[in-house]
């Protein structure tokens, strides 16, 4: 569950100023072997690459599916380990990526989108039951929030927005359009709806940590002080790094959220490191570091799959583009 | 119009404000004024302040603009995190805002900020800040002072 060799990072628009004297922080010489660099350096380089790409400020909160090979081209002149890892993902059948805005909320937004999308894509005879099961689990999450002392008025509007969106999958009310792939994308790019759902995910994450503090306490380090000796108090951690927008999620938050909502999540870590070390490691066949959070109930729904690059999460898909829909 | 603010107003009217807090003006869902006293044995004993909350349409996803009222009748408390123009340097009103916070919760937090004050003084950069400050304190990029003060 611990972050392992990954740096604690967030992807807010303004990267943290370089900490002078931090071991491993330096500008990388051209041609240096990237795969041997410490994660902190890879993180910095990735941030620079993302800034160079000059994302316009109006980049969608969640975009259309794009080919994973297009993402690969962005790294073609950069980190070759990223390029190889993307090739491996494509070989494994992950053809598309749905990119999210790098605003620090990307994990929660990407997760929530994929969480609803998999219901939308569930085969017809099972879809209604799966939607009802999901709504039942969500109903229990309200109890969870109450148990840790949330006032109803701080969550009920957000909860209603989430439930309303999910109910649209099976809803046949004439005044409410049935949810389509396009409609889901529109909802997640409608800032108030999108943020309401994203914040509810933060609340559930926070409540799960607060209700079970002993499971999480040893892992709650202040991401702003990665070298601190003592973990943070769970309530403080939640107040500072879960309930506020713009604070990125790490393994702890993903574990808490998937536990509370009983969802399987697989995260493909494109960390720029080659795995399967040793003299026989072949960079072209080095496996992708998939981290699984197996907290789901039942196997009818496929796992939510996300793509992680240092400091950022996108939705990973087996489809290379969104289905054409008639309107 | 924010459903959330309607609920907060109803709660404040039905169950009352926290101790030391009173609603002075809430005629609309844009601007509210609340009075704030710090009860007990503190440096602000006997003083009464007014807080102005300005909400935009995205509240509570974005924080309200919160400042102490400074006019003929009201002054901002003298405190290392409060500027003489009423602006407050507090992380919960900026990058650590969360929609779990309510008007009531913000007032209680500011009360406790004042209650724990050890020495009545203005922030060291008060004059420089006040002469250049934007009207909306949320536009200030605060370099947050030590929370323990």
Short mmCIF file of C-alpha atoms in Angstrom, two decimals, chain A residues 86-315:
data_model
loop_
_atom_site.label_atom_id
_atom_site.label_comp_id
_atom_site.label_asym_id
_atom_site.label_seq_id
_atom_site.Cartn_x
_atom_site.Cartn_y
_atom_site.Cartn_z
CA UNK A 86 3.39 2.38 -23.75
CA UNK A 87 4.15 -0.20 -26.47
CA UNK A 88 3.71 -2.96 -23.92
CA UNK A 89 0.36 -1.54 -22.87
CA UNK A 90 -0.80 -1.46 -26.48
CA UNK A 91 0.32 -5.08 -26.92
CA UNK A 92 -1.77 -5.98 -23.89
CA UNK A 93 -4.84 -4.52 -25.54
CA UNK A 94 -4.98 -1.07 -23.96
CA UNK A 95 -5.47 1.04 -27.05
CA UNK A 96 -6.85 4.28 -25.72
CA UNK A 97 -6.43 6.91 -23.08
CA UNK A 98 -8.90 9.48 -21.85
CA UNK A 99 -6.85 12.38 -20.65
CA UNK A 100 -7.82 14.44 -17.66
CA UNK A 101 -6.98 17.99 -16.68
CA UNK A 102 -3.90 18.14 -14.48
CA UNK A 103 -5.52 20.06 -11.67
CA UNK A 104 -4.70 17.83 -8.70
CA UNK A 105 -8.17 16.27 -8.84
CA UNK A 106 -7.37 13.96 -11.73
CA UNK A 107 -7.36 10.69 -9.77
CA UNK A 108 -10.79 11.26 -8.25
CA UNK A 109 -12.26 12.54 -11.51
CA UNK A 110 -10.73 9.78 -13.65
CA UNK A 111 -11.84 7.14 -11.15
CA UNK A 112 -15.39 8.49 -10.92
CA UNK A 113 -15.72 8.67 -14.68
CA UNK A 114 -14.52 5.11 -15.21
CA UNK A 115 -16.63 3.90 -12.24
CA UNK A 116 -19.80 5.13 -13.96
CA UNK A 117 -18.66 4.30 -17.49
CA UNK A 118 -18.23 0.61 -16.68
CA UNK A 119 -21.88 0.48 -15.56
CA UNK A 120 -22.89 2.18 -18.77
CA UNK A 121 -20.97 -0.40 -20.78
CA UNK A 122 -22.19 -3.40 -18.78
CA UNK A 123 -24.11 -5.91 -20.91
CA UNK A 124 -27.84 -5.25 -21.06
CA UNK A 125 -29.26 -8.15 -19.03
CA UNK A 126 -26.99 -7.36 -16.04
CA UNK A 127 -26.85 -3.59 -16.27
CA UNK A 128 -29.87 -2.77 -14.16
CA UNK A 129 -28.82 -5.11 -11.34
CA UNK A 130 -25.29 -3.76 -11.38
CA UNK A 131 -26.58 -0.19 -11.23
CA UNK A 132 -28.81 -1.10 -8.29
CA UNK A 133 -25.92 -2.83 -6.51
CA UNK A 134 -23.76 0.24 -7.02
CA UNK A 135 -26.49 2.49 -5.66
CA UNK A 136 -26.81 0.23 -2.61
CA UNK A 137 -23.09 0.52 -1.88
CA UNK A 138 -23.27 4.28 -2.39
CA UNK A 139 -26.16 4.42 0.04
CA UNK A 140 -23.92 2.76 2.63
CA UNK A 141 -21.27 5.39 1.97
CA UNK A 142 -23.70 8.00 3.26
CA UNK A 143 -23.88 6.04 6.51
CA UNK A 144 -20.09 6.03 6.56
CA UNK A 145 -19.98 9.83 6.23
CA UNK A 146 -22.51 10.18 9.04
CA UNK A 147 -20.56 7.80 11.25
CA UNK A 148 -17.47 10.01 11.08
CA UNK A 149 -19.46 13.15 11.76
CA UNK A 150 -20.17 14.80 8.42
CA UNK A 151 -23.14 17.15 8.55
CA UNK A 152 -25.78 16.22 5.97
CA UNK A 153 -25.73 19.65 4.40
CA UNK A 154 -22.07 19.36 3.38
CA UNK A 155 -22.54 16.17 1.34
CA UNK A 156 -26.16 15.70 0.33
CA UNK A 157 -26.11 17.90 -2.79
CA UNK A 158 -22.95 16.19 -4.04
CA UNK A 159 -24.38 12.75 -3.29
CA UNK A 160 -27.61 13.55 -5.11
CA UNK A 161 -25.68 14.70 -8.19
CA UNK A 162 -23.73 11.43 -8.26
CA UNK A 163 -26.79 9.25 -7.73
CA UNK A 164 -28.81 11.19 -10.28
CA UNK A 165 -26.06 10.70 -12.88
CA UNK A 166 -25.89 6.94 -12.22
CA UNK A 167 -29.67 6.55 -12.22
CA UNK A 168 -29.76 8.10 -15.69
CA UNK A 169 -28.16 4.87 -16.97
CA UNK A 170 -31.39 2.95 -16.35
CA UNK A 171 -33.80 5.82 -16.03
CA UNK A 172 -36.57 6.02 -18.57
CA UNK A 173 -38.22 9.16 -17.25
CA UNK A 174 -39.27 11.30 -20.20
CA UNK A 175 -37.93 14.52 -18.65
CA UNK A 176 -34.46 13.13 -17.97
CA UNK A 177 -32.37 12.02 -20.94
CA UNK A 178 -30.97 8.51 -20.63
CA UNK A 179 -27.24 8.54 -20.05
CA UNK A 180 -25.11 7.89 -23.12
CA UNK A 181 -21.34 7.79 -23.47
CA UNK A 182 -21.54 11.31 -24.83
CA UNK A 183 -23.86 12.36 -22.02
CA UNK A 184 -21.43 11.02 -19.42
CA UNK A 185 -18.60 12.97 -21.01
CA UNK A 186 -20.76 16.10 -21.05
CA UNK A 187 -21.66 15.63 -17.39
CA UNK A 188 -18.00 15.29 -16.43
CA UNK A 189 -17.14 18.44 -18.36
CA UNK A 190 -19.95 20.40 -16.73
CA UNK A 191 -17.89 21.94 -13.95
CA UNK A 192 -20.51 21.96 -11.15
CA UNK A 193 -21.60 18.36 -11.85
CA UNK A 194 -18.07 17.13 -12.34
CA UNK A 195 -16.75 18.80 -9.19
CA UNK A 196 -19.72 17.64 -7.12
CA UNK A 197 -19.01 14.01 -8.02
CA UNK A 198 -15.26 14.47 -7.57
CA UNK A 199 -15.76 16.00 -4.11
CA UNK A 200 -18.07 13.20 -3.04
CA UNK A 201 -15.26 10.77 -3.92
CA UNK A 202 -12.94 12.81 -1.69
CA UNK A 203 -15.42 12.68 1.18
CA UNK A 204 -15.80 8.91 0.93
CA UNK A 205 -12.01 8.50 0.83
CA UNK A 206 -11.62 10.69 3.88
CA UNK A 207 -14.41 8.96 5.80
CA UNK A 208 -12.95 5.51 5.13
CA UNK A 209 -9.58 6.61 6.53
CA UNK A 210 -11.25 8.22 9.55
CA UNK A 211 -13.45 5.21 10.31
CA UNK A 212 -10.52 2.78 10.17
CA UNK A 213 -7.55 4.92 11.27
CA UNK A 214 -5.39 2.03 12.49
CA UNK A 215 -5.24 0.50 9.01
CA UNK A 216 -4.05 3.72 7.45
CA UNK A 217 -2.14 5.58 10.16
CA UNK A 218 1.31 4.07 9.43
CA UNK A 219 1.12 5.29 5.81
CA UNK A 220 -0.10 8.84 6.28
CA UNK A 221 2.93 10.94 5.49
CA UNK A 222 2.74 14.62 4.68
CA UNK A 223 3.43 14.81 0.93
CA UNK A 224 4.96 18.24 1.47
CA UNK A 225 7.47 16.77 3.90
CA UNK A 226 8.54 13.48 2.32
CA UNK A 227 11.42 13.05 4.75
CA UNK A 228 9.40 13.50 7.93
CA UNK A 229 10.02 10.82 10.54
CA UNK A 230 6.52 10.55 11.91
CA UNK A 231 3.29 9.88 10.02
CA UNK A 232 0.49 12.41 10.34
CA UNK A 233 -2.55 12.06 12.52
CA UNK A 234 -5.32 10.57 10.28
CA UNK A 235 -7.79 13.42 10.84
CA UNK A 236 -5.15 16.04 10.01
CA UNK A 237 -4.11 14.09 6.94
CA UNK A 238 -7.72 13.95 5.71
CA UNK A 239 -8.34 17.63 6.42
CA UNK A 240 -5.21 18.74 4.57
CA UNK A 241 -4.74 16.20 1.80
CA UNK A 242 -8.06 14.50 1.06
CA UNK A 243 -10.97 16.85 1.64
CA UNK A 244 -9.41 19.85 -0.12
CA UNK A 245 -9.52 20.08 -3.87
CA UNK A 246 -6.31 20.06 -5.86
CA UNK A 247 -4.58 17.58 -3.53
CA UNK A 248 -3.43 14.55 -5.47
CA UNK A 249 -4.14 10.97 -4.41
CA UNK A 250 -1.60 8.27 -3.71
CA UNK A 251 -1.90 4.60 -2.76
CA UNK A 252 -3.46 5.39 0.60
CA UNK A 253 -6.32 7.37 -0.87
CA UNK A 254 -6.87 4.84 -3.67
CA UNK A 255 -7.00 1.99 -1.16
CA UNK A 256 -9.49 3.85 1.03
CA UNK A 257 -11.81 4.83 -1.81
CA UNK A 258 -11.83 1.41 -3.47
CA UNK A 259 -12.43 -0.24 -0.08
CA UNK A 260 -15.41 1.98 0.71
CA UNK A 261 -16.97 1.66 -2.76
CA UNK A 262 -15.98 -2.00 -3.23
CA UNK A 263 -14.35 -1.50 -6.59
CA UNK A 264 -11.41 -3.20 -8.27
CA UNK A 265 -8.93 -0.71 -9.67
CA UNK A 266 -5.82 -1.43 -11.71
CA UNK A 267 -3.31 1.33 -12.17
CA UNK A 268 -0.70 1.01 -14.91
CA UNK A 269 2.35 2.83 -13.59
CA UNK A 270 4.35 4.43 -16.35
CA UNK A 271 7.10 5.43 -14.01
CA UNK A 272 9.96 5.42 -16.49
CA UNK A 273 11.64 2.55 -14.66
CA UNK A 274 12.24 -0.84 -16.17
CA UNK A 275 10.92 -3.68 -14.08
CA UNK A 276 12.17 -7.22 -13.94
CA UNK A 277 15.68 -6.09 -13.06
CA UNK A 278 18.80 -8.14 -13.51
CA UNK A 279 21.17 -8.99 -16.33
CA UNK A 280 18.47 -10.89 -18.21
CA UNK A 281 15.97 -8.04 -18.14
CA UNK A 282 15.01 -7.19 -21.68
CA UNK A 283 13.68 -3.65 -21.95
CA UNK A 284 11.39 -4.65 -24.79
CA UNK A 285 9.63 -7.30 -22.75
CA UNK A 286 9.88 -5.71 -19.33
CA UNK A 287 6.42 -5.99 -17.79
CA UNK A 288 4.25 -3.02 -16.99
CA UNK A 289 4.00 -2.30 -13.31
CA UNK A 290 0.26 -2.78 -12.78
CA UNK A 291 -0.84 -2.14 -9.22
CA UNK A 292 -4.15 -3.78 -8.37
CA UNK A 293 -6.49 -2.59 -5.66
CA UNK A 294 -8.75 -5.62 -5.36
CA UNK A 295 -11.56 -4.46 -3.16
CA UNK A 296 -14.49 -5.29 -5.42
CA UNK A 297 -17.43 -7.53 -4.73
CA UNK A 298 -18.34 -9.89 -7.53
CA UNK A 299 -16.56 -10.16 -10.82
CA UNK A 300 -19.29 -9.06 -13.20
CA UNK A 301 -17.80 -5.62 -13.69
CA UNK A 302 -14.38 -5.13 -15.14
CA UNK A 303 -11.83 -3.30 -13.04
CA UNK A 304 -11.47 0.44 -13.41
CA UNK A 305 -8.16 0.91 -15.21
CA UNK A 306 -6.14 4.07 -14.86
CA UNK A 307 -2.87 5.19 -16.35
CA UNK A 308 -0.38 6.84 -14.03
CA UNK A 309 2.49 9.00 -15.14
CA UNK A 310 4.47 10.69 -12.39
CA UNK A 311 2.07 13.18 -10.81
CA UNK A 312 -0.91 12.47 -13.05
CA UNK A 313 -3.73 9.97 -13.65
CA UNK A 314 -5.72 9.39 -16.85
CA UNK A 315 -8.33 6.77 -17.73
#
